[in-house]
Coordinates of C-alpha atoms in Angstrom, one line a residue:
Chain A
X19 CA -36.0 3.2 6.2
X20 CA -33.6 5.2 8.6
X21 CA -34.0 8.4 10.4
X22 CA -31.2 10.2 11.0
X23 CA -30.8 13.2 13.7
X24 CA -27.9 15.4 14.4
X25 CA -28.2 17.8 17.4
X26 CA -26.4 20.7 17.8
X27 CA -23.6 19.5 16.6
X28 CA -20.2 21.6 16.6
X29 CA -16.6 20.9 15.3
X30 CA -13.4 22.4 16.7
X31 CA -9.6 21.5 15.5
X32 CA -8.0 23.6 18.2
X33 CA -9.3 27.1 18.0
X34 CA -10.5 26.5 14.6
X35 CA -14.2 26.2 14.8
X36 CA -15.1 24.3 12.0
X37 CA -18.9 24.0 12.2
X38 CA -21.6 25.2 14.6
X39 CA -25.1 24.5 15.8
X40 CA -25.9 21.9 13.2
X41 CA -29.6 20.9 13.6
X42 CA -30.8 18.4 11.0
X43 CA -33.9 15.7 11.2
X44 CA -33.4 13.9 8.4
X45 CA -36.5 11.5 7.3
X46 CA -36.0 8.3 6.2
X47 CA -35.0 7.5 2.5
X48 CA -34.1 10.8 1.9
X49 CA -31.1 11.7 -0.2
X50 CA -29.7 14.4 1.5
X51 CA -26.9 17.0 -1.0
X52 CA -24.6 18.6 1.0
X53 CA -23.1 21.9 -0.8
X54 CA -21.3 24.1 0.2
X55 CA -17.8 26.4 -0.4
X56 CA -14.3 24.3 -0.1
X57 CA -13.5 24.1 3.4
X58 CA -16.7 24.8 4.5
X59 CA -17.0 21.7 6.8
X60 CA -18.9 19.9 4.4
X61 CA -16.8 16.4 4.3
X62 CA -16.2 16.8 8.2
X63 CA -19.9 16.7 8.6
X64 CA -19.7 13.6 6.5
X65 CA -17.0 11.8 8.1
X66 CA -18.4 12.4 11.4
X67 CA -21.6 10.6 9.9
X68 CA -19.4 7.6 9.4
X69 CA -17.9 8.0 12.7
X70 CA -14.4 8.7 11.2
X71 CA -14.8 11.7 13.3
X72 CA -16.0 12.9 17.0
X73 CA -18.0 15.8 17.1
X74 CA -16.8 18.7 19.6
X75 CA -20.3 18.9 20.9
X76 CA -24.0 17.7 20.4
X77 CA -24.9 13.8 19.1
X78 CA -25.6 12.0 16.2
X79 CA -28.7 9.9 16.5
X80 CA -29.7 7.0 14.0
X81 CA -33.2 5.9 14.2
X82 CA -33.4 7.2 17.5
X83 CA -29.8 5.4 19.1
X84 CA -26.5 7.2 19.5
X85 CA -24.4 6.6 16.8
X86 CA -21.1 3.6 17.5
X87 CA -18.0 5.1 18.2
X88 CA -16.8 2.9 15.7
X89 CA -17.8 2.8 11.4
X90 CA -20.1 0.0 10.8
X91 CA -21.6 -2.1 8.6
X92 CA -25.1 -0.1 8.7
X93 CA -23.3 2.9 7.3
X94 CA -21.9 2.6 4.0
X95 CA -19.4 4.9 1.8
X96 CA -17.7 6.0 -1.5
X97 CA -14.6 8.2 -1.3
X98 CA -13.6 9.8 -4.5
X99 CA -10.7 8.1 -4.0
X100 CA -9.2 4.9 -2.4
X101 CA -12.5 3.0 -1.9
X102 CA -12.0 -0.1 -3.4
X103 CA -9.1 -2.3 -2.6
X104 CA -6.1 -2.5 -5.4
X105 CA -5.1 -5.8 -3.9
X106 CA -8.6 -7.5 -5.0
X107 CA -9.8 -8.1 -8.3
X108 CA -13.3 -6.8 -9.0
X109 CA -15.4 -10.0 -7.7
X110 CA -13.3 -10.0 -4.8
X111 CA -14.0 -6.6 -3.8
X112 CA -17.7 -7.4 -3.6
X113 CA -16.7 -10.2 -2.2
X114 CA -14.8 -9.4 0.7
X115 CA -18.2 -8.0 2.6
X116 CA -20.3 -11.1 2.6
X117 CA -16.7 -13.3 4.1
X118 CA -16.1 -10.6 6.5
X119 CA -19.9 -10.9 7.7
X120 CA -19.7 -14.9 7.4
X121 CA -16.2 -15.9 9.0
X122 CA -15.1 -14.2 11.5
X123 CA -11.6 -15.6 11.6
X124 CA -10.1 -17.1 8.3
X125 CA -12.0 -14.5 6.6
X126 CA -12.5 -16.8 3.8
X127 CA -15.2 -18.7 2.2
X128 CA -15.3 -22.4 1.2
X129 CA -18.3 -24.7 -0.7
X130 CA -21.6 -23.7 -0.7
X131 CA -21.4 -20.6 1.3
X132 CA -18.5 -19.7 -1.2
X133 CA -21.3 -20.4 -4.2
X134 CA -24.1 -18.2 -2.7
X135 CA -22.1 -15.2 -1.6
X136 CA -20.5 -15.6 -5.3
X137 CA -23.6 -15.6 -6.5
X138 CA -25.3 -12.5 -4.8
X139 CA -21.6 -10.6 -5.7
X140 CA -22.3 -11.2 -9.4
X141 CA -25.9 -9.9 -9.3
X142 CA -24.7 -7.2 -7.8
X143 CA -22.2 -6.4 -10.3
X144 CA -24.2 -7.0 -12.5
X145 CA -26.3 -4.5 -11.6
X146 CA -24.0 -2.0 -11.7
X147 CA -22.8 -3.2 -15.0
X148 CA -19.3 -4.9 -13.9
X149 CA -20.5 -8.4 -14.8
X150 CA -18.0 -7.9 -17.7
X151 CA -14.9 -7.0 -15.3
X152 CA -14.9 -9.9 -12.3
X153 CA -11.5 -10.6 -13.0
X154 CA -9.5 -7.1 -13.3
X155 CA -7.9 -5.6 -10.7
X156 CA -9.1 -2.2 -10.1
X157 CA -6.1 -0.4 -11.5
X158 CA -7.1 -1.7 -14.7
X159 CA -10.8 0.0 -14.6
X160 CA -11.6 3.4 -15.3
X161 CA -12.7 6.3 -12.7
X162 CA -16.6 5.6 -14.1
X163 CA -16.3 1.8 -13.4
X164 CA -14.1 2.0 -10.1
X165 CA -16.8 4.2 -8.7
X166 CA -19.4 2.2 -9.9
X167 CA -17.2 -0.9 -8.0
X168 CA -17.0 1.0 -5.1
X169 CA -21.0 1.2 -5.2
X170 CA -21.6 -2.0 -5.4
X171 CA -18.9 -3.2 -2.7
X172 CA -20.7 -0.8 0.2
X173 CA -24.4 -1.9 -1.4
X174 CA -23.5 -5.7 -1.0
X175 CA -24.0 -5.1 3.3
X176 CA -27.5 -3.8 2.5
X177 CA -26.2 -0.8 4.4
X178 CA -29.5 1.5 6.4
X179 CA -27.5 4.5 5.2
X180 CA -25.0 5.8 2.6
X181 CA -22.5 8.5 2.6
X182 CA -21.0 9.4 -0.4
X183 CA -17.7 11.7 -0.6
X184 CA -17.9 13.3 -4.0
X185 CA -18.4 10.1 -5.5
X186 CA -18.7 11.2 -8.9
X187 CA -16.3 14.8 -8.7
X188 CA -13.8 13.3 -11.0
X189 CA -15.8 11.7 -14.1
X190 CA -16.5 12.5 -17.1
X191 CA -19.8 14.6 -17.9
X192 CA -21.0 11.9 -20.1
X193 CA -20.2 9.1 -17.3
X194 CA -21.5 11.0 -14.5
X195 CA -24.6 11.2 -15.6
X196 CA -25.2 7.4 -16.6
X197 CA -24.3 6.8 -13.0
X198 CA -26.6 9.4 -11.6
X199 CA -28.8 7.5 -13.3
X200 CA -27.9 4.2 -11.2
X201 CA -27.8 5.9 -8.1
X202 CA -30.7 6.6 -8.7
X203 CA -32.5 3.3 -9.1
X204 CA -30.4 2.2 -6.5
X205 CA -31.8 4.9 -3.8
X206 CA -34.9 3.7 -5.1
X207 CA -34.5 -0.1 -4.9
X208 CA -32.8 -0.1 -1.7
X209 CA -35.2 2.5 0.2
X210 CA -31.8 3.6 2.1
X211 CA -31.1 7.3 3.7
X212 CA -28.4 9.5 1.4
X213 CA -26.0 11.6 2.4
X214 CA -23.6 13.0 -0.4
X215 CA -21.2 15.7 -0.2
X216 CA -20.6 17.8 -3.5
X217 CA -19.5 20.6 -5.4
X218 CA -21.6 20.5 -8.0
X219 CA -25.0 22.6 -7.5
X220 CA -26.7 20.6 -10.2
X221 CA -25.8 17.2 -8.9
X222 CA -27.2 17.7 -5.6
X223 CA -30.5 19.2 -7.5
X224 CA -30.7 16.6 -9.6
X225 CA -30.5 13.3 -7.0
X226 CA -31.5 15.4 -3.7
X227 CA -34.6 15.4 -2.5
X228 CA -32.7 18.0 -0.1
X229 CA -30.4 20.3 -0.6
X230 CA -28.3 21.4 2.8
X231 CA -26.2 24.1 2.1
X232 CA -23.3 24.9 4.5
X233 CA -21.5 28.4 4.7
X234 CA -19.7 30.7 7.2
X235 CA -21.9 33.4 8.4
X236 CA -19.2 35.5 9.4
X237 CA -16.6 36.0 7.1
X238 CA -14.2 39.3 8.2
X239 CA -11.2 37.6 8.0
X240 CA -10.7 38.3 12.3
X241 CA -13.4 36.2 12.9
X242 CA -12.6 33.2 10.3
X243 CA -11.2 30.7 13.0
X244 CA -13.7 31.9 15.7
X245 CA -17.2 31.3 13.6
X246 CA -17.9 27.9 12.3
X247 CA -20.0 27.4 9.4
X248 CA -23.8 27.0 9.5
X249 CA -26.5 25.5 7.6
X250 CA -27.1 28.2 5.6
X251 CA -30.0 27.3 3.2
X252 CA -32.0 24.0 3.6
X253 CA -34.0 23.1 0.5
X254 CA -36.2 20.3 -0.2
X255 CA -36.7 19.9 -3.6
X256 CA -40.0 19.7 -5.5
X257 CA -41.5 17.8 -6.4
X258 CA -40.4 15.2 -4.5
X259 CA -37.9 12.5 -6.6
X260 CA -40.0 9.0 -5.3
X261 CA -41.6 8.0 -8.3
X262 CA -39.2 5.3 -9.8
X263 CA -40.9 6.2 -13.2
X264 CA -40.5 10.2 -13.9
X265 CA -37.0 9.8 -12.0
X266 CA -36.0 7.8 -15.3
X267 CA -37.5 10.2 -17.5
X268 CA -35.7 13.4 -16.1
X269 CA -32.1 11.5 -15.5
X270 CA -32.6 10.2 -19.1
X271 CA -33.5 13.9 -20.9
X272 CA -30.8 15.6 -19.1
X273 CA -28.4 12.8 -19.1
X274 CA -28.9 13.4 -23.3
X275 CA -27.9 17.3 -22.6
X276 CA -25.3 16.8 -20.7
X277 CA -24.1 14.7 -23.7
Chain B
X21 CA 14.6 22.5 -32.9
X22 CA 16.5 20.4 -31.6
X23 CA 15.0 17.5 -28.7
X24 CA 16.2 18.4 -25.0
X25 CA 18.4 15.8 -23.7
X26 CA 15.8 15.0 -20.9
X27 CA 13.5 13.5 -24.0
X28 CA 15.7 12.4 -25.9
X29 CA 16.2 8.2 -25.3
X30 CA 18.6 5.3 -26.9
X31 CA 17.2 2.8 -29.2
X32 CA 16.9 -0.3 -28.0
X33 CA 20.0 -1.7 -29.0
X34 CA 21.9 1.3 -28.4
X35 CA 21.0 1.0 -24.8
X36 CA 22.5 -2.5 -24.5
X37 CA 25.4 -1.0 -26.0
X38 CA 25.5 1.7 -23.7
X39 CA 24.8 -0.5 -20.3
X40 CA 27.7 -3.1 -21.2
X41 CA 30.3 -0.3 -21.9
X42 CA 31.4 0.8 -18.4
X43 CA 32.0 -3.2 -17.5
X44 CA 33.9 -3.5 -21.0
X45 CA 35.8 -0.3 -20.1
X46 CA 36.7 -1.4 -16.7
X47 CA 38.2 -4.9 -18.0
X48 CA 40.3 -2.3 -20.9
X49 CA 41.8 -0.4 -17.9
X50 CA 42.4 -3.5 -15.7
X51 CA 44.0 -5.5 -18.5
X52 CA 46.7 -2.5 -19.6
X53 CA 47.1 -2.2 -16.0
X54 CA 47.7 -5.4 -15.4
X55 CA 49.9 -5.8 -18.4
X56 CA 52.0 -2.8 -17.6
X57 CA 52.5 -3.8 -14.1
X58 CA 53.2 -7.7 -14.9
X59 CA 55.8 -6.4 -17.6
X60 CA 57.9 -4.3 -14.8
X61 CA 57.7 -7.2 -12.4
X62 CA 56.6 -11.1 -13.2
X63 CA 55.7 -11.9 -9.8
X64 CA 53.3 -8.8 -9.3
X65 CA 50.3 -9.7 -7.2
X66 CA 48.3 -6.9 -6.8
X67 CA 46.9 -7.0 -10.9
X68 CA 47.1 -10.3 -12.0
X69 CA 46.4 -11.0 -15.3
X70 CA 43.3 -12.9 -16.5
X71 CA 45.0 -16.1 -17.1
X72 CA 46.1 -16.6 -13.5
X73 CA 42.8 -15.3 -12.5
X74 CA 41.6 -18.4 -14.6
X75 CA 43.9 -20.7 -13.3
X76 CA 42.7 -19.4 -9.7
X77 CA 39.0 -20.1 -10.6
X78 CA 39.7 -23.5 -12.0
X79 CA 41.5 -24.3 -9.0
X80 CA 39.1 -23.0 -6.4
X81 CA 35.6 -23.8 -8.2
X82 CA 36.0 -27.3 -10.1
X83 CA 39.2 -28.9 -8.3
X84 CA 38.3 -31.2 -5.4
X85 CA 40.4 -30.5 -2.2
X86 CA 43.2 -33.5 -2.5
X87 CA 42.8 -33.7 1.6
X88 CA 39.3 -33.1 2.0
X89 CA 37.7 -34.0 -1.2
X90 CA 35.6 -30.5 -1.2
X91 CA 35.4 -27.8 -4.0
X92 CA 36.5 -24.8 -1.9
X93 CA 34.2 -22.4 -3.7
X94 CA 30.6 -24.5 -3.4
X95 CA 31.6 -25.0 0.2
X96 CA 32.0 -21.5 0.8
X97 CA 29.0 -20.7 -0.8
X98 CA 26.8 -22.9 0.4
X99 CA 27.9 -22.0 4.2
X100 CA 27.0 -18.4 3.2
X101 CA 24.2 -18.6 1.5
X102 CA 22.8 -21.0 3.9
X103 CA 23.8 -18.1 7.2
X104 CA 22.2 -15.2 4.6
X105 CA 19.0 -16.8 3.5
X106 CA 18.2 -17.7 7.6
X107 CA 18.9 -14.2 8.2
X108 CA 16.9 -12.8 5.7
X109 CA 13.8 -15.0 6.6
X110 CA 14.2 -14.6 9.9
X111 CA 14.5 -10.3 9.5
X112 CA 11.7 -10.5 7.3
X113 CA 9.2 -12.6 9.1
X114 CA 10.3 -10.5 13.1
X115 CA 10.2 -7.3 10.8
X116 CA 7.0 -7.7 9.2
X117 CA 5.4 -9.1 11.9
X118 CA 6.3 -6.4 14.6
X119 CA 6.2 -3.3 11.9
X120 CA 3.0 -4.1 10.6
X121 CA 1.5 -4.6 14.3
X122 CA 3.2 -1.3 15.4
X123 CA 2.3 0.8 12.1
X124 CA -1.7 -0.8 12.3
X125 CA -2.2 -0.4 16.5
X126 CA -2.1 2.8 18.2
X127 CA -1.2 1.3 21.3
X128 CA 1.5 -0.5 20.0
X129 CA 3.5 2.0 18.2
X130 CA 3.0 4.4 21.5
X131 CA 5.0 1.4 23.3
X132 CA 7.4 0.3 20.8
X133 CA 7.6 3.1 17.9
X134 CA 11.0 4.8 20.0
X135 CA 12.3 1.5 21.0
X136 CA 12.3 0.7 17.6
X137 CA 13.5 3.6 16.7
X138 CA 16.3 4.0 19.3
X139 CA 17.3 -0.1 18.5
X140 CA 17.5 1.5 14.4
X141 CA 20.4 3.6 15.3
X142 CA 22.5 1.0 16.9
X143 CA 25.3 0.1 15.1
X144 CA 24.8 -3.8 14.6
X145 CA 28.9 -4.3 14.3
X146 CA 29.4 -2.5 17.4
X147 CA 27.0 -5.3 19.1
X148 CA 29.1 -8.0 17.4
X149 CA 31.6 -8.9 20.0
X150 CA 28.4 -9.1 22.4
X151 CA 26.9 -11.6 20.1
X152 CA 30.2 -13.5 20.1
X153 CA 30.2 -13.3 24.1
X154 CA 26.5 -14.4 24.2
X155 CA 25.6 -16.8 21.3
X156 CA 29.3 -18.1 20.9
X157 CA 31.2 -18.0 17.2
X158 CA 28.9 -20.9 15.8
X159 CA 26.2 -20.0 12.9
X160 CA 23.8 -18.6 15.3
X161 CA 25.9 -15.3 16.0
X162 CA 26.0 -14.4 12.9
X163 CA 22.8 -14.7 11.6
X164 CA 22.0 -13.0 14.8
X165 CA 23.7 -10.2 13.6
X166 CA 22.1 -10.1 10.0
X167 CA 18.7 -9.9 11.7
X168 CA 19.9 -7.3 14.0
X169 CA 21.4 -5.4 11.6
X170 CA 18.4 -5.5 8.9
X171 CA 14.9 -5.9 10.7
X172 CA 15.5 -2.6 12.5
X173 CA 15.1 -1.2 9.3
X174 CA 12.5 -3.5 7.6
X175 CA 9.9 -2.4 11.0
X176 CA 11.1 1.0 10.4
X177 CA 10.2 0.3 6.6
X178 CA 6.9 -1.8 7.5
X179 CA 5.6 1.2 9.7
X180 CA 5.7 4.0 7.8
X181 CA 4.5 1.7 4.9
X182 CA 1.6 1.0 6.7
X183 CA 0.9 4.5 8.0
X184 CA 0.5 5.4 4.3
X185 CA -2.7 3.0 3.4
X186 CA -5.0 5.6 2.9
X187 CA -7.4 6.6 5.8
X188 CA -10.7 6.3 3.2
X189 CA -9.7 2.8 2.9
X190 CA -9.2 1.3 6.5
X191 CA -12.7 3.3 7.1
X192 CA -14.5 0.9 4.0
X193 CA -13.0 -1.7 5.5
X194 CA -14.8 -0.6 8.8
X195 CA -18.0 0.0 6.7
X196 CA -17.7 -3.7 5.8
X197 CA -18.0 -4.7 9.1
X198 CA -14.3 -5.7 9.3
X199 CA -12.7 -6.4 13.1
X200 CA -9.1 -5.7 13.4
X201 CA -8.0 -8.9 13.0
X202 CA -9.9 -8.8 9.7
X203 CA -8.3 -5.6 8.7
X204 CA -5.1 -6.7 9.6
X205 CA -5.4 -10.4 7.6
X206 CA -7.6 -9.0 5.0
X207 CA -6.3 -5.3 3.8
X208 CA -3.3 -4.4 6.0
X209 CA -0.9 -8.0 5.2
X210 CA -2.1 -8.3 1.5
X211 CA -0.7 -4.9 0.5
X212 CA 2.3 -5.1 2.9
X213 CA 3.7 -8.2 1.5
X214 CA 5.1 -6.8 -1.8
X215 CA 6.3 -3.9 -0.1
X216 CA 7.8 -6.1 2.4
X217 CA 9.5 -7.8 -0.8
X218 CA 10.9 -4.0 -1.6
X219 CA 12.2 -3.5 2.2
X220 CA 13.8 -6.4 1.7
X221 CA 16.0 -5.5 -1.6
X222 CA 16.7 -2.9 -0.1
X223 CA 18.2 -4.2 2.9
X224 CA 20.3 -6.5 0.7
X225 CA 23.3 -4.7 0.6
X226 CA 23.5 -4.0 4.3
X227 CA 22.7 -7.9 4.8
X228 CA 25.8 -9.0 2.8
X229 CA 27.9 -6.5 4.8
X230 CA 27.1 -7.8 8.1
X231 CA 27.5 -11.6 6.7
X232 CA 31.2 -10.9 5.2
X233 CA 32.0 -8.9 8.2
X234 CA 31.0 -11.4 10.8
X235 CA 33.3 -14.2 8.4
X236 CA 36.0 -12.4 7.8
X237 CA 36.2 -12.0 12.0
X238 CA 35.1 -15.2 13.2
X239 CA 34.5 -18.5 10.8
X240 CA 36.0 -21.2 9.0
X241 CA 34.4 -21.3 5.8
X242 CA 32.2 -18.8 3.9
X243 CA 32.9 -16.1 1.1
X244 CA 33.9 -13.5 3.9
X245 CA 36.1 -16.2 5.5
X246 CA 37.8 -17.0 2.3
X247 CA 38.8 -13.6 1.0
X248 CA 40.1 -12.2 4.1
X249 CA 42.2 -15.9 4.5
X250 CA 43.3 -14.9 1.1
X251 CA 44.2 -11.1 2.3
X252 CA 46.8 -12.7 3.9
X253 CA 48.9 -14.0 0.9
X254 CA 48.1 -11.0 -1.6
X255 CA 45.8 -13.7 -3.4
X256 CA 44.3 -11.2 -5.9
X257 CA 43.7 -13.8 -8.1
X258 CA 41.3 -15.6 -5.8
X259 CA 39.9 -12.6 -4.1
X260 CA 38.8 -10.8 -7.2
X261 CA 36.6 -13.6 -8.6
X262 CA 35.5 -14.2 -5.0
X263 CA 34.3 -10.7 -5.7
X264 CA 32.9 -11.1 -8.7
X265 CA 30.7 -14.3 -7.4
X266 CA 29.5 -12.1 -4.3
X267 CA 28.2 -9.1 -7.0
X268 CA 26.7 -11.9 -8.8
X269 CA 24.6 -14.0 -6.1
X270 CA 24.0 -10.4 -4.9
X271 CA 22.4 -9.3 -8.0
X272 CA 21.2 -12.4 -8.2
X273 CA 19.1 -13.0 -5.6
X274 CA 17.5 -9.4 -6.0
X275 CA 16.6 -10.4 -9.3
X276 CA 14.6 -13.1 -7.9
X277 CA 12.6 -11.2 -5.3
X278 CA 12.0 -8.3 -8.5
X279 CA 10.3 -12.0 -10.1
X280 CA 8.7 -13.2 -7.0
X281 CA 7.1 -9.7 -6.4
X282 CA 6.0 -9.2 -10.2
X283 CA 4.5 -12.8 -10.0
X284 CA 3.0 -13.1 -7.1
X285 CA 1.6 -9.5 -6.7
X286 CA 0.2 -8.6 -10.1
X287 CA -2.0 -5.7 -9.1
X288 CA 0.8 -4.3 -7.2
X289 CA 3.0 -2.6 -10.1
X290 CA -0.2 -1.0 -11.8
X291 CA -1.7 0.6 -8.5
X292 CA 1.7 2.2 -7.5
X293 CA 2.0 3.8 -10.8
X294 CA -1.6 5.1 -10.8

């Protein structure tokens, strides 16, 4: 259960003001939807979540401390693209978290600590329905199940938050919904705070709790580098998504339309 | 219609067919070459024909030395092969090694990317006599130079490589509570080896240069050593299948690192083509 504040935030590239005056308080497990136009700042915000990027101005605040300079282990993410490794078959990706956390210096596992870690990876890919796949390198998967991979690699280090890049942009209508409808349980289970950056109004209706919408408030064309964009429209949906229950029915009835 | 040429593509055996036909042609023009100069003058030695050749080959790869009791071909080959694999190890283990520290660590590409850079442009044959002066005319000289003249490349290679692992990737990494020594044993040296494998075909060619070159100057034995020996008697007949062996260990051994790489890396053909 993680907080998350962002204080006047700002971002410039140069002259290029990117975004401006961002206040947020988020509470703890929400599952915040970022919209917003293309190039609206929207995966900036993001990145800087994961400390991939500085902000220009103002601070970050999680549960109250500044956030690392650094990404950690407490903040998960799924690209699009690129988030698992191609090097590592399936069990290895969801692997490679717990031997990280566990040896410091060979990186490796051996025996019993081997067993368990091998263990929890396998209930957790089970979980995301992998169990089939352990073996395959990720090339060999589809978008659906790399994504799904991807999930379960950042959800192995029990991460207090999760930022998700357009996780599911690029799949199928059909596929996108059946892993809404993981993400969902998963929110659920895990109790962690959301972030997720999308395109897609109905996505971030359908998982958000809240909706943050980001967009320029000046748009002459003089004035396009000068004037960052702003939250424009901040929604919280209703009624609120926290009963595991009726979040199964209404994924399952519109996961059906979509279809 | 008819198919464009860009779609249309030989059968299977047509495509043999068409692969061995330049070699076949070749051996056409050098036999009636040979044949026409040999008729006009016995004694020619520039094209000679493919029975002295053989005669050459029997005497230089199955006759012992009456003296020394040595096949002159094996021990040529062996002293080459034996200055060309040291070479190539040590290139490949100083050129992974620095390029993918350099390409990984901002610090250390801001000290050592224009060194490397500046040492890159260096011609390696222009630093040969100062390798002679240095390291003396032994083995060590010119293996130096193989190195010198390849691992400027492979770092080159091995940086830029390792610039292009995606950013979203060394940040998951991060997110998995990775430390750069993690990073580096765990994501960055996993993918770099195959494409160290593909820095180091490439770098074939220029390695075999700088090995002949540094025989045919200073050496008594080796491939290099031997042709340019022969240069001196208008040996055609030796120095064309001393040729021939070269192009094959040549293509040989990049054959074998093609293997190794498809073996040993797997996942790595299927995520460059996706």
């Amino acid at each position: 259960m993680t907080a998350v504040t962002l204080r006047n935030i700002w971002k410039e590239y140069g002259d290029n003001v990117v975004l401006e005056r961002i206040d947020l308080d988020v509470e703890p497990h929400s599952f915040v939807a970022l919209v917003g136009p293309s190039g609206c700042g929207k995966s900036t915000l993001l990145r800087m979540l994961m400390s991939a990027e500085v902000p220009t101005r103002g601070e970050i605040l999680i549960e109250g401390e500044p956030l690392p300079a650094d990404p950690t282990a407490e903040r998960g993410v799924v690209f699009q693209r690129y988030s698992v490794f191609p090097h590592l078959t399936v069990e290895e990706n969801v692997l490679l978290g717990l031997e990280l956390q566990t040896s410091r210096l060979s990186c490796k596992l051996f025996g019993g600590a081997k067993r368990t870690a091998m263990d929890q990876a396998r209930s957790m890919l089970e979980e995301v329905g992998l169990g089939h796949a352990l073996k395959q390198y990720p090339s060999a998967l589809s978008g659906g199940m790399q994504q799904r991979l991807a999930i379960a690699q950042a959800l192995i280090m029990r991460p207090k938050v999760l930022l998700l890049d357009e996780p599911f942009g690029a799949l199928d209508p059909g596929i996108r919904a059946e892993i809404h409808v993981l993400m969902r349980r998963l929110w659920q289970e895990t109790k962690m705070t959301v972030f997720m950056v999308t395109h897609d109004l109905s996505e971030a209706f359908h998982l958000g709790t809240r909706v943050i919408a980001l967009e320029k408030d000046r748009t002459r064309p003089e004035e396009l580098e000068r004037y960052g964009a702003v939250i424009k429209h901040d929604l919280d949906v209703w009624p609120p998504k926290l009963s595991d229950l009726e979040a199964h029915e209404t994924v399952d009835s519109e996961a059906t339309d979509d279809i | 219609m008819r198919q464009r040429l860009i779609n249309r593509r030989p059968e299977r055996r047509v495509g043999v067919f068409l692969a061995a036909l330049p070699f076949v042609l070749l051996l056409i023009a050098y036999s009636l070459g040979s044949d026409a100069r040999l008729a006009e003058n016995p004694s020619d030695k520039l094209l000679p024909s493919f029975s002295s050749i053989g005669d050459a080959i029997e005497r230089m790869a199955f006759t012992e030395n009456k003296r020394t009791g040595e096949i002159l071909l094996w021990v040529d080959t062996s002293a080459s092969l034996i200055r060309f694999v040291s070479g190539l190890l040590i290139a490949t283990l100083v050129g992974g090694f620095f390029g993918i520290i350099t390409g990984l660590l901002p610090y250390m590409r801001a000290s050592l990317g224009t060194f490397f850079s500046v040492l890159s442009v260096i011609p390696p044959l222009a630093i040969l006599p100062i390798l002679f002066i240095v390291l003396g005319l032994g083995e060590t000289s010119k293996i130096a130079l193989i190195v010198l003249g390849i691992a400027p490349f492979i770092i080159r290679d091995m940086i830029l490589r390792v610039e292009e692992i995606p950013s979203e990737l060394m940040v998951k990494a991060q997110t998995l509570g990775a430390s750069t020594w993690q990073i580096a044993w765990r994501v960055v040296v996993p993918q770099m080896l195959p494409r160290l494998i593909d820095a180091l075909r490439l770098s074939l060619g220029a390695a075999w240069l700088f090995l002949i070159a540094a025989e045919a100057i200073a050496s008594q034995s080796g491939l290099g050593y031997r042709i340019f020996l022969m240069r001196r008697y208008l040996s055609m007949d030796v120095i064309l299948p001393y040729v021939a062996w070269i192009t094959f260990l040549a293509f040989f051994i990049d054959w074998c690192l093609l293997k190794l790489q498809q073996k040993a890396f797997p996942w790595f053909a299927a995520s460059r083509s996706g």
